[in-house]
Short mmCIF file of C-alpha atoms in Angstrom, two decimals:
data_model
loop_
_atom_site.label_atom_id
_atom_site.label_comp_id
_atom_site.label_asym_id
_atom_site.label_seq_id
_atom_site.Cartn_x
_atom_site.Cartn_y
_atom_site.Cartn_z
CA UNK K 259 95.00 78.53 -15.02
CA UNK K 260 96.52 76.54 -12.16
CA UNK K 261 96.75 79.67 -10.05
CA UNK K 262 93.09 80.41 -10.66
CA UNK K 263 92.16 76.85 -9.67
CA UNK K 264 94.15 77.17 -6.44
CA UNK K 265 92.42 80.43 -5.61
CA UNK K 266 89.00 78.88 -6.17
CA UNK K 267 89.98 75.89 -4.00
CA UNK K 268 91.25 78.15 -1.24
CA UNK K 269 88.02 80.13 -1.32
CA UNK K 270 86.02 76.91 -1.15
CA UNK K 271 88.04 75.67 1.84
CA UNK K 272 87.62 79.00 3.58
CA UNK K 273 83.87 78.87 3.00
CA UNK K 274 83.54 75.32 4.32
CA UNK K 275 85.66 76.13 7.39
CA UNK K 276 83.62 79.26 8.05
CA UNK K 277 80.39 77.24 7.91
CA UNK K 278 81.90 74.64 10.23
CA UNK K 279 82.99 77.26 12.76
CA UNK K 280 79.54 78.84 12.72
CA UNK K 281 77.82 75.50 13.36
CA UNK K 282 80.32 74.54 16.06
CA UNK K 283 79.84 77.86 17.85
CA UNK K 284 76.13 77.09 17.90
CA UNK K 285 76.97 73.64 19.31
CA UNK K 286 78.96 75.20 22.16
CA UNK K 287 76.09 77.56 23.02
CA UNK K 288 73.60 74.69 23.09
CA UNK K 289 76.04 72.57 25.09
CA UNK K 290 76.48 75.32 27.69
CA UNK K 291 72.72 75.78 28.03
CA UNK K 292 72.17 72.07 28.66
CA UNK K 293 70.56 71.26 25.30
CA UNK K 294 72.71 68.18 24.83
CA UNK K 295 70.70 66.65 21.99
CA UNK K 296 70.79 69.84 19.91
CA UNK K 297 74.47 70.34 20.71
CA UNK K 298 75.32 66.81 19.60
CA UNK K 299 73.60 67.32 16.24
CA UNK K 300 75.50 70.58 15.67
CA UNK K 301 78.82 69.02 16.70
CA UNK K 302 78.26 66.19 14.23
CA UNK K 303 77.36 68.60 11.43
CA UNK K 304 80.34 70.85 12.18
CA UNK K 305 82.74 67.91 12.34
CA UNK K 306 81.51 66.64 8.96
CA UNK K 307 82.13 70.08 7.44
CA UNK K 308 85.67 70.10 8.85
CA UNK K 309 86.27 66.64 7.39
CA UNK K 310 85.10 67.96 4.02
CA UNK K 311 87.55 70.84 4.40
CA UNK K 312 90.45 68.43 5.07
CA UNK K 313 89.70 66.63 1.79
CA UNK K 314 89.86 69.95 -0.06
CA UNK K 315 93.19 71.06 1.44
CA UNK K 316 95.80 69.72 -0.97
CA UNK K 317 99.18 71.37 -0.46
CA UNK K 318 99.04 73.01 2.99
CA UNK K 319 99.95 70.33 5.55
CA UNK K 320 100.00 72.75 8.49
CA UNK K 321 96.49 73.97 7.73
CA UNK K 322 95.32 70.39 7.22
CA UNK K 323 96.85 69.30 10.54
CA UNK K 324 95.24 72.25 12.28
CA UNK K 325 91.80 71.28 11.00
CA UNK K 326 92.38 67.66 11.98
CA UNK K 327 93.24 68.78 15.51
CA UNK K 328 89.97 70.71 15.65
CA UNK K 329 88.14 67.59 14.49
CA UNK K 330 89.73 65.50 17.25
CA UNK K 331 88.78 68.05 19.94
CA UNK K 332 85.15 68.34 18.86
CA UNK K 333 84.83 64.59 18.30
CA UNK K 334 85.99 64.02 21.87
CA UNK K 335 83.25 66.34 23.17
CA UNK K 336 80.67 64.77 20.86
CA UNK K 337 81.50 61.28 22.17
CA UNK K 338 81.08 62.47 25.74
CA UNK K 339 77.73 64.02 24.82
CA UNK K 340 76.58 60.72 23.33
CA UNK K 341 77.07 59.15 26.76
CA UNK K 342 75.18 62.03 28.42
CA UNK K 343 72.34 61.80 25.89
CA UNK K 344 72.05 58.06 26.51
CA UNK K 345 71.90 58.67 30.28
CA UNK K 346 69.23 61.33 29.77
CA UNK K 347 67.16 58.86 27.76
CA UNK K 348 67.51 56.24 30.49
CA UNK K 349 66.53 58.72 33.23
CA UNK K 350 63.55 59.98 31.23
CA UNK K 351 62.15 56.43 31.14
CA UNK K 352 63.11 55.61 34.74
CA UNK K 353 60.46 54.43 37.16
CA UNK K 354 61.14 52.54 40.36
CA UNK K 355 58.51 51.32 42.79
CA UNK K 356 59.35 50.38 46.36
CA UNK K 357 56.77 48.70 48.57
CA UNK K 358 57.26 49.20 52.29
CA UNK K 359 55.54 46.41 54.17
CA UNK K 360 53.79 46.87 57.49
CA UNK K 361 56.26 46.63 60.43
CA UNK K 362 59.24 46.48 58.05
CA UNK K 363 62.51 48.28 58.88
CA UNK K 364 65.38 49.73 56.87
CA UNK K 365 63.68 52.79 55.37
CA UNK K 366 65.25 55.75 57.11
CA UNK K 367 65.22 59.02 55.18
CA UNK K 368 68.93 58.54 54.47
CA UNK K 369 68.36 55.15 52.85
CA UNK K 370 65.35 56.33 50.81
CA UNK K 371 66.49 59.80 49.73
CA UNK K 372 70.26 59.83 50.24
CA UNK K 373 71.13 58.52 46.76
CA UNK K 374 69.44 61.55 45.13
CA UNK K 375 71.46 64.11 47.09
CA UNK K 376 74.47 64.71 44.87
CA UNK K 377 76.64 67.80 44.45
CA UNK K 378 74.20 69.36 41.95
CA UNK K 379 71.18 69.60 44.25
CA UNK K 380 70.57 73.21 45.34
CA UNK K 381 66.87 73.12 46.21
CA UNK K 382 64.27 70.64 47.38
CA UNK K 383 60.49 71.06 47.09
CA UNK K 384 58.21 69.15 49.47
CA UNK K 385 54.49 68.84 48.91
CA UNK K 386 52.66 67.22 51.80
CA UNK K 387 49.25 68.37 53.03
CA UNK K 388 49.83 66.91 56.50
CA UNK K 389 52.84 68.63 58.06
CA UNK K 390 50.63 69.88 60.86
CA UNK K 391 51.05 68.28 64.27
CA UNK K 392 54.11 67.78 66.45
CA UNK K 393 55.32 64.40 65.15
CA UNK K 394 54.78 65.44 61.51
CA UNK K 395 56.86 68.56 62.06
CA UNK K 396 59.50 66.37 63.73
CA UNK K 397 59.57 64.23 60.56
CA UNK K 398 60.17 67.34 58.48
CA UNK K 399 62.93 68.41 60.87
CA UNK K 400 64.68 65.03 60.49
CA UNK K 401 64.41 65.27 56.71
CA UNK K 402 65.93 68.77 56.74
CA UNK K 403 68.72 67.62 59.06
CA UNK K 404 69.57 64.98 56.46
CA UNK K 405 69.73 67.66 53.75
CA UNK K 406 71.98 69.94 55.80
CA UNK K 407 74.60 67.27 56.56
CA UNK K 408 74.56 65.74 53.05
CA UNK K 409 77.07 66.58 50.30
CA UNK K 410 74.32 68.44 48.42
CA UNK K 411 74.76 72.25 48.51
CA UNK K 412 71.09 72.83 49.30
CA UNK K 413 70.25 76.47 49.98
CA UNK K 414 66.47 76.41 49.71
CA UNK K 415 63.67 74.08 50.81
CA UNK K 416 60.09 74.83 49.84
CA UNK K 417 57.27 73.21 51.78
CA UNK K 418 53.68 73.29 50.55
CA UNK K 419 51.32 71.93 53.17
CA UNK K 420 47.77 72.24 54.44
CA UNK K 421 46.89 74.72 57.20
CA UNK K 422 46.18 73.43 60.69
CA UNK K 423 42.58 74.64 60.45
CA UNK K 424 42.27 76.85 63.51
CA UNK K 425 40.16 79.90 62.86
CA UNK K 426 41.38 81.94 65.82
CA UNK K 427 44.43 82.12 68.02
CA UNK K 428 48.06 81.35 67.24
CA UNK K 429 48.57 78.21 65.19
CA UNK K 430 50.90 75.68 66.80
CA UNK K 431 51.76 74.52 63.29
CA UNK K 432 53.03 77.93 62.25
CA UNK K 433 54.97 78.38 65.49
CA UNK K 434 56.75 75.05 64.98
CA UNK K 435 57.49 75.65 61.29
CA UNK K 436 58.75 79.18 62.01
CA UNK K 437 61.12 77.75 64.61
CA UNK K 438 62.39 75.17 62.11
CA UNK K 439 62.84 77.90 59.51
CA UNK K 440 64.92 80.03 61.87
CA UNK K 441 67.09 77.07 62.80
CA UNK K 442 67.71 76.19 59.15
CA UNK K 443 68.61 79.79 58.37
CA UNK K 444 71.47 79.49 60.86
CA UNK K 445 72.86 76.73 58.62
CA UNK K 446 72.49 78.74 55.44
CA UNK K 447 69.31 77.06 54.23
CA UNK K 448 66.07 78.92 53.56
CA UNK K 449 62.80 77.19 54.42
CA UNK K 450 59.84 78.71 52.59
CA UNK K 451 56.44 77.50 53.78
CA UNK K 452 53.33 77.86 51.65
CA UNK K 453 49.83 76.84 52.77
CA UNK K 454 47.17 75.39 50.49
CA UNK K 455 43.83 73.71 51.10
CA UNK K 456 43.81 72.30 47.56
CA UNK K 457 46.75 69.88 47.60
CA UNK K 458 46.28 66.16 48.14
CA UNK K 459 49.30 64.44 46.58
CA UNK K 460 52.54 63.96 48.46
CA UNK K 461 55.84 64.27 46.64
CA UNK K 462 59.40 65.50 47.03
CA UNK K 463 61.28 67.05 44.12
CA UNK K 464 65.03 67.58 43.90
CA UNK K 465 66.61 70.18 41.63
CA UNK K 466 68.58 67.48 39.78
CA UNK K 467 65.29 66.14 38.40
CA UNK K 468 64.47 63.29 40.78
CA UNK K 469 60.88 63.05 41.99
CA UNK K 470 59.85 60.81 44.89
CA UNK K 471 56.16 60.18 45.54
CA UNK K 472 55.24 58.45 48.82
CA UNK K 473 51.69 57.44 49.64
CA UNK K 474 52.13 58.56 53.26
CA UNK K 475 54.58 61.38 52.58
CA UNK K 476 57.22 61.70 55.30
CA UNK K 477 54.85 60.19 57.85
CA UNK K 478 55.48 56.47 57.29
CA UNK K 479 57.13 55.59 60.61
CA UNK K 480 55.31 53.92 63.48
CA UNK K 481 55.71 55.34 66.98
CA UNK K 482 58.19 53.33 69.07
CA UNK K 483 56.87 50.97 71.70
CA UNK K 484 59.09 52.61 74.32
CA UNK K 485 62.16 54.81 74.70
CA UNK K 486 64.19 51.67 75.36
CA UNK K 487 63.26 50.02 72.06
CA UNK K 488 65.63 49.78 69.10
CA UNK K 489 64.52 52.30 66.50
CA UNK K 490 63.66 54.98 69.02
CA UNK K 491 66.66 57.07 67.87
CA UNK K 492 67.93 55.22 64.78
CA UNK K 493 65.18 55.36 62.17
CA UNK K 494 66.86 52.71 60.06
CA UNK K 495 65.60 50.36 62.79
CA UNK K 496 62.19 52.02 63.19
CA UNK K 497 59.17 49.96 62.14
CA UNK K 498 57.17 51.39 59.26
CA UNK K 499 53.56 51.69 58.19
CA UNK K 500 52.67 50.07 54.88
CA UNK K 501 53.08 52.41 51.91
CA UNK K 502 54.43 52.64 48.36
CA UNK K 503 57.25 54.81 47.03
CA UNK K 504 57.36 55.77 43.33
CA UNK K 505 60.55 57.26 41.92
CA UNK K 506 60.73 59.13 38.62
CA UNK K 507 63.10 61.47 36.84
CA UNK K 508 62.13 64.66 35.06
CA UNK K 509 64.72 66.29 32.81
CA UNK K 510 62.75 69.53 32.68
CA UNK K 511 62.42 70.37 36.40
CA UNK K 512 62.39 74.16 36.71
CA UNK K 513 64.11 76.06 39.48
CA UNK K 514 61.72 77.42 42.06
#
């Protein structure tokens, strides 16, 4: 009778462990795909099943210790995911507004955008209907220079802008943007330019989910008074036009 009871118990333990392994495998798949919330729920369910199995294992200390070790490993990952899930929740609710006053300084592209350029950023999408004339193209060039020298492994920049509007002849806008594209290609970065007459909003999206909306787009600097004036070369010292910057985070940004 005792032998039969042991066999039933062993079968029960095996069944519980099998269920736990199945759930934990699902957790790993979800974890790898970036579904942290779903992964956390599966980890918690799988860990509970393993804890149930430990209670059922009576006279096999090695097997019990092995299950406990599994519990410790998965609990460690689950705790780390709790931190990630909390950060995701914070980012999803994040909204920062920066008001740039007229004639104010200290808003170079590095100071505004630099904090979003981490080691996970591989592409940047710019939407600005007014990258048309010479100084606007120069602004874009400075922004791209910042991307190239940053720690971010950016390989692609997409620009959606309005066409210059000339019906005939070669567009100076296209000539300038083509030149910028060729230069960026030499540094391993692809610049893809798309033209649209429909866009009005100005925003910059980073592949790590950060979205920056600027009322004036990249064109918020005033022209310098002279070539001998501070701010002529260092844009951290350049006076600005009045505008507002809104910063959001989107956890579901899709790769372009």
